[in-house]
XYZ file of C-alpha atoms in Angstrom:
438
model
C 0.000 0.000 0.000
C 1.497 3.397 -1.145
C 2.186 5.842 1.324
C -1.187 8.160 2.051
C -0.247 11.921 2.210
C -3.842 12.591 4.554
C -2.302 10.318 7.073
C 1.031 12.307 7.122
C -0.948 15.985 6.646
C -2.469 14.768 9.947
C 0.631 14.452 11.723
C 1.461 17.387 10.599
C -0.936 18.768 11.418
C -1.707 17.833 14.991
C 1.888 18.713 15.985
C 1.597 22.084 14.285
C -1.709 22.916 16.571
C 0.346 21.104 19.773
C 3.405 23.973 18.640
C 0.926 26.759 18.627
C -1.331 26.219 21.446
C 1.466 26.054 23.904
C 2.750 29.311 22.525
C -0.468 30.802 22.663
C -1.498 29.858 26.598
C 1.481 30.783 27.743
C 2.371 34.470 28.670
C 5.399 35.646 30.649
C 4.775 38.268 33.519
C 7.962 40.054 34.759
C 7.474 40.613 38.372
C 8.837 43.757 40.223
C 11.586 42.127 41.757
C 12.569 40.854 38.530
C 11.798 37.508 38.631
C 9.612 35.479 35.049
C 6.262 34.167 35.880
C 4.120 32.008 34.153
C 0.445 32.556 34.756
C -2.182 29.489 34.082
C -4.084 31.390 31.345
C -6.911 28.886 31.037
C -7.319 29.071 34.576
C -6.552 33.521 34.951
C -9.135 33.983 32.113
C -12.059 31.480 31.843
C -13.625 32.354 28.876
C -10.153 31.016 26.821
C -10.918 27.456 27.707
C -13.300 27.394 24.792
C -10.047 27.994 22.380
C -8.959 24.525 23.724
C -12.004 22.752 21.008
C -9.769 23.936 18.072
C -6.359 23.276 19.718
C -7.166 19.604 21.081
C -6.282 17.878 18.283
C -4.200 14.630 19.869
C -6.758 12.157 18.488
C -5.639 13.359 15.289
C -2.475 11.950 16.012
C -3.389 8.784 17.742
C -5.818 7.794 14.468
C -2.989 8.694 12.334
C -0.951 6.572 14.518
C -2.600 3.889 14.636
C -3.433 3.991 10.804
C 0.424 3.803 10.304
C 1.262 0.961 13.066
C -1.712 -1.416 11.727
C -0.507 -1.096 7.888
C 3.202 -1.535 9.410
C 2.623 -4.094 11.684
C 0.618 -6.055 8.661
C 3.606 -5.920 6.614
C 5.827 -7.461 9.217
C 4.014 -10.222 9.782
C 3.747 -11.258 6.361
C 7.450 -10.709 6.203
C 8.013 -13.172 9.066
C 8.898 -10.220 11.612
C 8.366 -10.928 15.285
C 6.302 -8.664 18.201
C 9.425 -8.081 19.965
C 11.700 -6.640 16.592
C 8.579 -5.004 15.692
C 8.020 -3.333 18.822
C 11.896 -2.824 19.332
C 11.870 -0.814 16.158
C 9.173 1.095 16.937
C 10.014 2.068 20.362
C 13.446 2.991 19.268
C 12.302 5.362 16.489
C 10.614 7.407 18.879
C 13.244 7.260 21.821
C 16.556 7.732 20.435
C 15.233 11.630 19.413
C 13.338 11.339 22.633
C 16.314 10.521 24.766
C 19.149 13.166 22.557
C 16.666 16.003 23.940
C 16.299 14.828 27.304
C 20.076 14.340 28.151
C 20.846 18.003 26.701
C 17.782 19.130 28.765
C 19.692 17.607 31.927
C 22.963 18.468 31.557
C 21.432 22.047 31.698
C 19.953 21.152 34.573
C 23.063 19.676 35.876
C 24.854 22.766 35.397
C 22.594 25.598 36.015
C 21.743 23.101 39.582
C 25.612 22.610 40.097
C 26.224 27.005 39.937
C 23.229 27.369 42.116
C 20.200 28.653 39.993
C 16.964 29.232 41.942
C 15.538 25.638 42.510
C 11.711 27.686 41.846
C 12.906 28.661 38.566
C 14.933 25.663 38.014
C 12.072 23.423 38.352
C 9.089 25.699 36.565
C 12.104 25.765 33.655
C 12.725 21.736 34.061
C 8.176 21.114 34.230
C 8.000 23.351 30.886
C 11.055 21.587 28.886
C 8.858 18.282 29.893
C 5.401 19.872 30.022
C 4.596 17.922 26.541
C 6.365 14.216 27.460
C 2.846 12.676 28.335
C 2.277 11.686 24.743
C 5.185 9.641 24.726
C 4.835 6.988 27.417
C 1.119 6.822 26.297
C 1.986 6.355 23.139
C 4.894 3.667 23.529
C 2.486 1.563 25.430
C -0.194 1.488 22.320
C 2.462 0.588 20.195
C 3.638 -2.409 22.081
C 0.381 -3.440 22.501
C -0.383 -3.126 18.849
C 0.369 -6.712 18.013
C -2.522 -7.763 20.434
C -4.812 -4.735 19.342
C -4.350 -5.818 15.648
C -5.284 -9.471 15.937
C -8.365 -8.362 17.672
C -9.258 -5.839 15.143
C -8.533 -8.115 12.580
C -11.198 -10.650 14.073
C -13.767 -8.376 15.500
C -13.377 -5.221 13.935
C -14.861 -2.054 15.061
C -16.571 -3.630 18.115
C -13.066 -3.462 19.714
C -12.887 0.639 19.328
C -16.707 0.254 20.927
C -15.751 -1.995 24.035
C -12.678 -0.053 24.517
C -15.155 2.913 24.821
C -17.404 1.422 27.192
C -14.876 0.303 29.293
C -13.282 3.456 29.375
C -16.668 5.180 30.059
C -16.851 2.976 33.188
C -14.003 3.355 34.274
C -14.440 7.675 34.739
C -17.619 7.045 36.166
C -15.510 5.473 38.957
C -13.049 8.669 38.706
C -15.999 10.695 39.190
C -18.249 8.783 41.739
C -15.884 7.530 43.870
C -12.824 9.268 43.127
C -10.776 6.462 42.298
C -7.870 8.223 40.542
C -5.741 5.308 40.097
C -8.265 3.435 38.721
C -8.562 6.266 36.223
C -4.855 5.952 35.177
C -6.270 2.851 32.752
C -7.933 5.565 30.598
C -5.096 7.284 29.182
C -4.875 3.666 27.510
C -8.436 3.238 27.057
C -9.367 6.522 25.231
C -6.591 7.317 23.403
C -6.562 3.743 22.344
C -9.948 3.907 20.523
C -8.877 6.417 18.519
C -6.011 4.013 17.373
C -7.942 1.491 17.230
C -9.962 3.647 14.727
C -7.005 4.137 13.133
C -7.047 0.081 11.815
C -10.338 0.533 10.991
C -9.981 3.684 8.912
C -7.099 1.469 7.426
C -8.913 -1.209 6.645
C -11.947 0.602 5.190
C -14.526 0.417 8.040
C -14.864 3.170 8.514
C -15.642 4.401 5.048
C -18.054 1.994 3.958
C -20.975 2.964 5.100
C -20.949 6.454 3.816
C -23.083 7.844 6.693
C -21.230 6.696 8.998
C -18.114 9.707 9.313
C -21.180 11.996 9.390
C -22.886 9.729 12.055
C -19.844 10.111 13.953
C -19.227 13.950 13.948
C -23.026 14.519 15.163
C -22.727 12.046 17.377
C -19.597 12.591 19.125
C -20.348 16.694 19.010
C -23.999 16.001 20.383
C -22.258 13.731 23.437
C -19.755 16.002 24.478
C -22.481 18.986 24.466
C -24.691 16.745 26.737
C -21.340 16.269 28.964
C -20.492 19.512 28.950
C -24.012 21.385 30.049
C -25.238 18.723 31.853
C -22.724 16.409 33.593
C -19.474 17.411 35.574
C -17.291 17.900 32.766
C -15.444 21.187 31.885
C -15.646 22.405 28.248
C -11.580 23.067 28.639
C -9.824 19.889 26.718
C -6.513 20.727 28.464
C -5.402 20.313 31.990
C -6.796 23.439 34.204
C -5.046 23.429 37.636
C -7.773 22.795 40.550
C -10.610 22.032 37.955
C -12.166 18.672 38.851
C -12.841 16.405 37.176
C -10.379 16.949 34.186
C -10.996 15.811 30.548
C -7.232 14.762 30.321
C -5.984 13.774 33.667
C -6.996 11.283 33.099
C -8.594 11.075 29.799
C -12.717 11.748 30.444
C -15.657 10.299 28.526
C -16.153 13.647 27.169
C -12.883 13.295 25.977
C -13.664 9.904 24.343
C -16.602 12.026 22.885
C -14.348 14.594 21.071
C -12.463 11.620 19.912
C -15.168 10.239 18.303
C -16.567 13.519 16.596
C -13.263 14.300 15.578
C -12.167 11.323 13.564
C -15.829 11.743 11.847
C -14.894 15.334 10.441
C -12.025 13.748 10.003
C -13.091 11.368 7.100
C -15.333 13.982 6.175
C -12.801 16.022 5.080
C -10.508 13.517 3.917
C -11.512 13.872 -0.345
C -11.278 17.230 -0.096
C -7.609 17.805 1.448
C -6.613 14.507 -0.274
C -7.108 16.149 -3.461
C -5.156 19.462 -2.020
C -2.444 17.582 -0.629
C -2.391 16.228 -4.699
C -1.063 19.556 -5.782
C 2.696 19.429 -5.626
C 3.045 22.476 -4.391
C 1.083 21.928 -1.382
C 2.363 18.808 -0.761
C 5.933 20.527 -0.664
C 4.677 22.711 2.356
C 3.336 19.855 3.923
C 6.234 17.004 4.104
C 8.651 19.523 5.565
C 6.662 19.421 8.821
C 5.644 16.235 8.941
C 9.560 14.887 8.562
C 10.396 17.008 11.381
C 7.508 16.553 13.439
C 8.943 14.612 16.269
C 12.449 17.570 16.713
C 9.110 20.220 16.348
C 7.134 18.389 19.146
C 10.225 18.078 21.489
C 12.101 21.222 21.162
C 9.437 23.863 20.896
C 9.181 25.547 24.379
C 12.638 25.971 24.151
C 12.009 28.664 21.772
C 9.896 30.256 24.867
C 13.124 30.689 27.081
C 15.127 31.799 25.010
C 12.638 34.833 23.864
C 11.902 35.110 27.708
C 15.884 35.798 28.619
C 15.956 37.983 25.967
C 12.877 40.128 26.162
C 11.360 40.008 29.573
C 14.622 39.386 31.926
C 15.745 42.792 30.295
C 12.704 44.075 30.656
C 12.530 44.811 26.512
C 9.158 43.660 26.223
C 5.764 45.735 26.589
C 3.826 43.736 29.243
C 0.014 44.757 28.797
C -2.262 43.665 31.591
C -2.472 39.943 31.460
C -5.397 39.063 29.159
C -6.228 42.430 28.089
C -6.810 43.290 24.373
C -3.141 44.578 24.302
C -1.749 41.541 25.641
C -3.932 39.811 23.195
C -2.473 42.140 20.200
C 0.690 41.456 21.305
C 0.348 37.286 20.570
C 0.957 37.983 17.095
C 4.466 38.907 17.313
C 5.084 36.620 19.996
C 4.000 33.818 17.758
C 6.287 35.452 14.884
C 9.566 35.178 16.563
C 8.668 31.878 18.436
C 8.265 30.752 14.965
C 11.425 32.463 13.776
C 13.669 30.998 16.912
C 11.983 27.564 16.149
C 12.606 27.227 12.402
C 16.274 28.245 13.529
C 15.974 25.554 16.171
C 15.267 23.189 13.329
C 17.744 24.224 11.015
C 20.288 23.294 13.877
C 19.374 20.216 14.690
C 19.619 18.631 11.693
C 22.813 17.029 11.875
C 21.682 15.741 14.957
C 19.231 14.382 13.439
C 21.164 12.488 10.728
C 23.533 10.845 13.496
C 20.170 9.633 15.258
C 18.934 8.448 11.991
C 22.006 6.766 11.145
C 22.654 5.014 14.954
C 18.652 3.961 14.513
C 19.807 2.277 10.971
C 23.205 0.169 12.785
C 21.322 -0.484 16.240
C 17.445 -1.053 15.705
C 16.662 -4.620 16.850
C 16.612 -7.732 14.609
C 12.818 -8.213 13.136
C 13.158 -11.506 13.646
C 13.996 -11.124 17.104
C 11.338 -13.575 18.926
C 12.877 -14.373 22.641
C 14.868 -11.336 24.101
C 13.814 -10.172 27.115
C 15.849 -6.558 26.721
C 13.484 -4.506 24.408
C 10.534 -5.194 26.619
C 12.345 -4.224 29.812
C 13.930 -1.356 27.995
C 10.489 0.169 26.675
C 8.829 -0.399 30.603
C 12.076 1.196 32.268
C 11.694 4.078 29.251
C 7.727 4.369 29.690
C 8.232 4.544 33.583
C 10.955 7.847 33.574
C 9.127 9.333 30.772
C 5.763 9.272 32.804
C 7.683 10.794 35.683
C 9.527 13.458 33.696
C 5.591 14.126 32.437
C 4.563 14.497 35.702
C 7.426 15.798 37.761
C 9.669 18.100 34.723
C 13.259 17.650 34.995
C 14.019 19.369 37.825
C 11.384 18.426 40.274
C 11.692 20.964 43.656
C 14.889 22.337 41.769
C 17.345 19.259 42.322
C 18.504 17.096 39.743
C 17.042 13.454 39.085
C 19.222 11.038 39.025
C 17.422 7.883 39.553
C 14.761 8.953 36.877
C 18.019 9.534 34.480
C 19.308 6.356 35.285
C 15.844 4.712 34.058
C 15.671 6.423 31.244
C 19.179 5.837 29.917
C 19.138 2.202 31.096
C 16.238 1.675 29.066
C 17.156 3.081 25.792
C 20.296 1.013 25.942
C 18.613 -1.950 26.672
C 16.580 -1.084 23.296
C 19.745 -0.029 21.958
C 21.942 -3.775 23.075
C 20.175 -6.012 21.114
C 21.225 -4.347 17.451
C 20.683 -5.923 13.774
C 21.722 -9.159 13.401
C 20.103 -10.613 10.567
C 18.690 -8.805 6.625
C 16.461 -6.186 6.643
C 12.739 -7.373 5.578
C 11.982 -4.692 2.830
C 9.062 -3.852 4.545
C 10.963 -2.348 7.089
C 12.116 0.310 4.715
C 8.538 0.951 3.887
C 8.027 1.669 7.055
C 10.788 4.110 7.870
C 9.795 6.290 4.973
C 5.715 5.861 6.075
C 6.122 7.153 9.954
C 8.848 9.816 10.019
C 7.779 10.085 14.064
C-alpha cells in the first residue's frame, strides 16, 4: 500500500496545533523584583478554555498513529517479523530523538543546579522543557500493545474501538463517583486507544463503507460532548486546568472519548477534499517539511519560549500589557512570529543531529526476527516509567537534579539499543521508515 499523504498531513498537522497552542497559553509576567512568571491562562481567564475545542487535536495523532502501526505491523508479519523486533523498532524510532533532547535538557539542569540557579525557577524551567512528554509513554504503550490490538481488530473489527469505549466510560464514572484516581490511570490507555484502534479501521476501510457513517460520527460525538459539557461534571476546557475537577485529560474523560469520536468523523469527512489538495505538488511541498520534522518540532518547541523570555522580559525589553487584556492579546501575534522564527532556527540546527540519530537507529534497531529477548521489553517499561515521571514531575522536580529517573531512562534506551541488527532487513521495514517519520 502506497504511502497516504492525509495520514502524514495529519501528523502534521496535529503537531503544528500542539506547537501553537502552547505558545499561545502561555504568557510571561515580569514581576517587580525581577523575577519570570508564568500565569495558568486557562485558569486567569475562563472564557479562553473554549479555544482549547480547536487546539485539542491529539486524536488526530493517535488515528494517524494507529493507521500507520496497523498497515506496518501487517507488513511485518507477512514478512516473518516478530512482536518483539517489531516493537523494538518502533520504540526505538521514537526514543533515540526522545532521549538526545532529554540528556541536553539535563545536563542544563546539571549545570545551572551545580552554579546554584533558583531551585523555583529551576524546576518551573525543568516542568515546561517536559510539560509535553505525556504523549510519549502513552503512546509507547499502544504501540507495544499493537500486536494484540491488531489481531483483535482483525477478528472483531470495530466492536473493539466500541468496548474499549465502554470500558473506558466505566471506568471515569468510577473517577468521578468515587474518586478512584488510580483506577482512572487505565484511561489514558483506554481513550486514546480507541482512537487508534480507529485508526485500523480507517485502514482497513470500516470506517468508510458505510458512507453515513463519518457523518454519524461527527453529530454524534459533538452532540455527546455537548450533553457532557451542560449537563454532567465535565469542563468544556480539553486541556489540563489546575484545581478544575474532574479533568478531561488527567486522566482522559468520557467527554474526551466524545471529542475523539466527533473528531475522527470530520475527520473522514474532510478527507476527499484535502486529499485532493495535498495532490497539488506544491502543497504537498509545504506539507512534508513538517511532517519529517515533526517529532524535533514536538520536542524542542518551548525551548524557543526561554530563550525569547531571557531575551525580552529578563531585560525588561518587552511591553507587558495587563495579562489578558486586548493589548496583551495584540501582542500574541508577534510573539507567535519570533517563536516561529527561533523555532525554524531551532530546526535548522538540529539537523545534523538528526542524521547521526537516523544513522545510529539504521546500525542499532533490533533484529525483526527477534522472537525471545527479554531486553526490548524491559527497555520500553524502564523508558515508559521515567518518561511518565519526567511528564509528571519536569526535569528538575523541587529544583534538584534526578538522578534515579536519568538512570531509568538511559538504562532503558540502551537496553533497546543492546540487542542491534543481526540478521537482513525485511523490505518492509524500509517501507516503514519512509511511512512514519515520528
Amino acid at each position: 500500500m502506497g504511502r497516504d499523504r492525509y495520514v502524514d498531513f495529519l501528523r502534521a498537522w496535529a503537531i503544528v496545533l500542539v506547537v501553537l497552542g502552547h505558545w499561545l497559553i502561555t504568557g510571561l509576567v515580569r514581576e517587580s523584583d525581577g523575577r519570570i512568571t508564568a500565569p495558568e491562562l486557562l485558569a486567569t481567564v475562563p472564557w479562553t478554555q473554549w479555544l482549547t475545542l480547536g487546539f485539542q487535536i491529539m486524536p488526530l495523532f493517535f488515528l494517524a498513529g494507529g493507521h500507520a502501526a496497523g498497515g506496518s505491523w501487517s507488513r511485518a508479519r507477512a514478512a516473518g517479523g516478530s512482536a518483539t523486533g517489531w516493537v523494538g523498532q518502533r520504540a526505538l524510532r521514537l526514543l533515540l530523538p526522545t532521549g538526545a533532547y532529554s540528556g541536553l535538557v539535563l545536563l542544563a539542569v546539571g549545570i545551572c543546579a551545580a552554579v546554584g540557579v533558583d531551585p523555583g525557577t529551576l524546576a518551573l524551567v525543568g516542568w515546561a522543557m517536559a510539560m509535553q512528554f505525556w504523549f510519549l509513554p502513552v503512546y509507547l504503550l499502544l504501540s507495544a500493545l499493537t500486536p494484540l490490538l491488531h489481531a483483535a481488530h482483525r477478528r472483531w473489527g470495530l466492536r473493539v474501538a466500541i468496548v474499549m469505549g465502554t470500558v473506558a466510560a466505566a471506568v471515569d464514572a468510577l473517577v468521578v463517583t468515587v474518586h478512584a484516581p488510580y483506577v482512572g490511570l487505565a484511561d489514558y490507555v483506554l481513550v486514546w486507544g480507541v482512537a487508534y484502534q480507529l485508526g485500523f479501521c480507517w485502514r482497513d476501510g470500516l470506517l468508510t463503507r458505510r458512507r453515513l457513517l463519518p457523518a454519524a460520527m461527527a453529530v454524534g460525538g459533538g452532540a455527546a460532548f455537548a450533553v457532557l459539557i451542560a449537563l454532567g461534571p465535565f469542563p468544556v476546557s480539553l486541556i489540563f486546568v489546575t484545581g478544575q475537577a474532574p479533568s478531561n485529560t488527567d486522566p482522559p474523560s468520557v467527554a474526551m472519548l466524545a471529542w475523539v469520536v466527533a473528531q475522527t468523523g470530520v475527520c473522514l469527512l474532510v478527507a476527499p477534499t484535502v486529499r485532493r489538495l495535498l495532490d497539488r505538488e506544491w502543497v504537498w511541498r509545504l506539507v512534508q517539511p513538517v511532517g519529517g520534522a515533526s517529532m524535533t518540532l514536538y520536542l524542542w518547541h518551548m525551548l524557543p519560549v526561554l530563550i525569547v523570555a531571557a531575551a525580552f522580559y529578563l531585560t525588561a525589553l518587552a511591553p507587558e500589557p495587563a495579562f489578558g487584556s486586548a493589548g496583551w492579546w495584540a501582542l500574541r501575534v508577534p510573539w507567535l512570529l519570533v517563536l516561529g522564527l527561533v523555532l525554524a532556527g531551532l530546526v535548522a540546527a538540529l539537523r545534523p543531529l538528526e542524521r547521526n540519530l537516523a544513522a545510529l537507529y539504521e546500525r542499532t534497531r533490533p533484529d525483526a526476527d527477534r522472537r525471545r529477548s527479554w531486553m526490548p521489553w524491559l527497555g520500553l517499561a524502564a523508558s515508559v516509567a521515567a518518561l511518565s515521571r519526567f511528564a509528571v514531575r519536569g526535569f528538575a522536580y523541587d529544583g534538584r537534579f534526578p538522578f534515579l529517573l536519568s538512570l531509568g531512562l538511559a538504562l532503558g534506551i540502551g537496553l533497546l539499543l543492546l540487542p542491534g541488527r543481526t540478521a537482513p532487513d525485511h523490505p518492509a521495514q524500509h517501507e516503514d521508515a519512509l511511512e512514519e517519520a515520528a
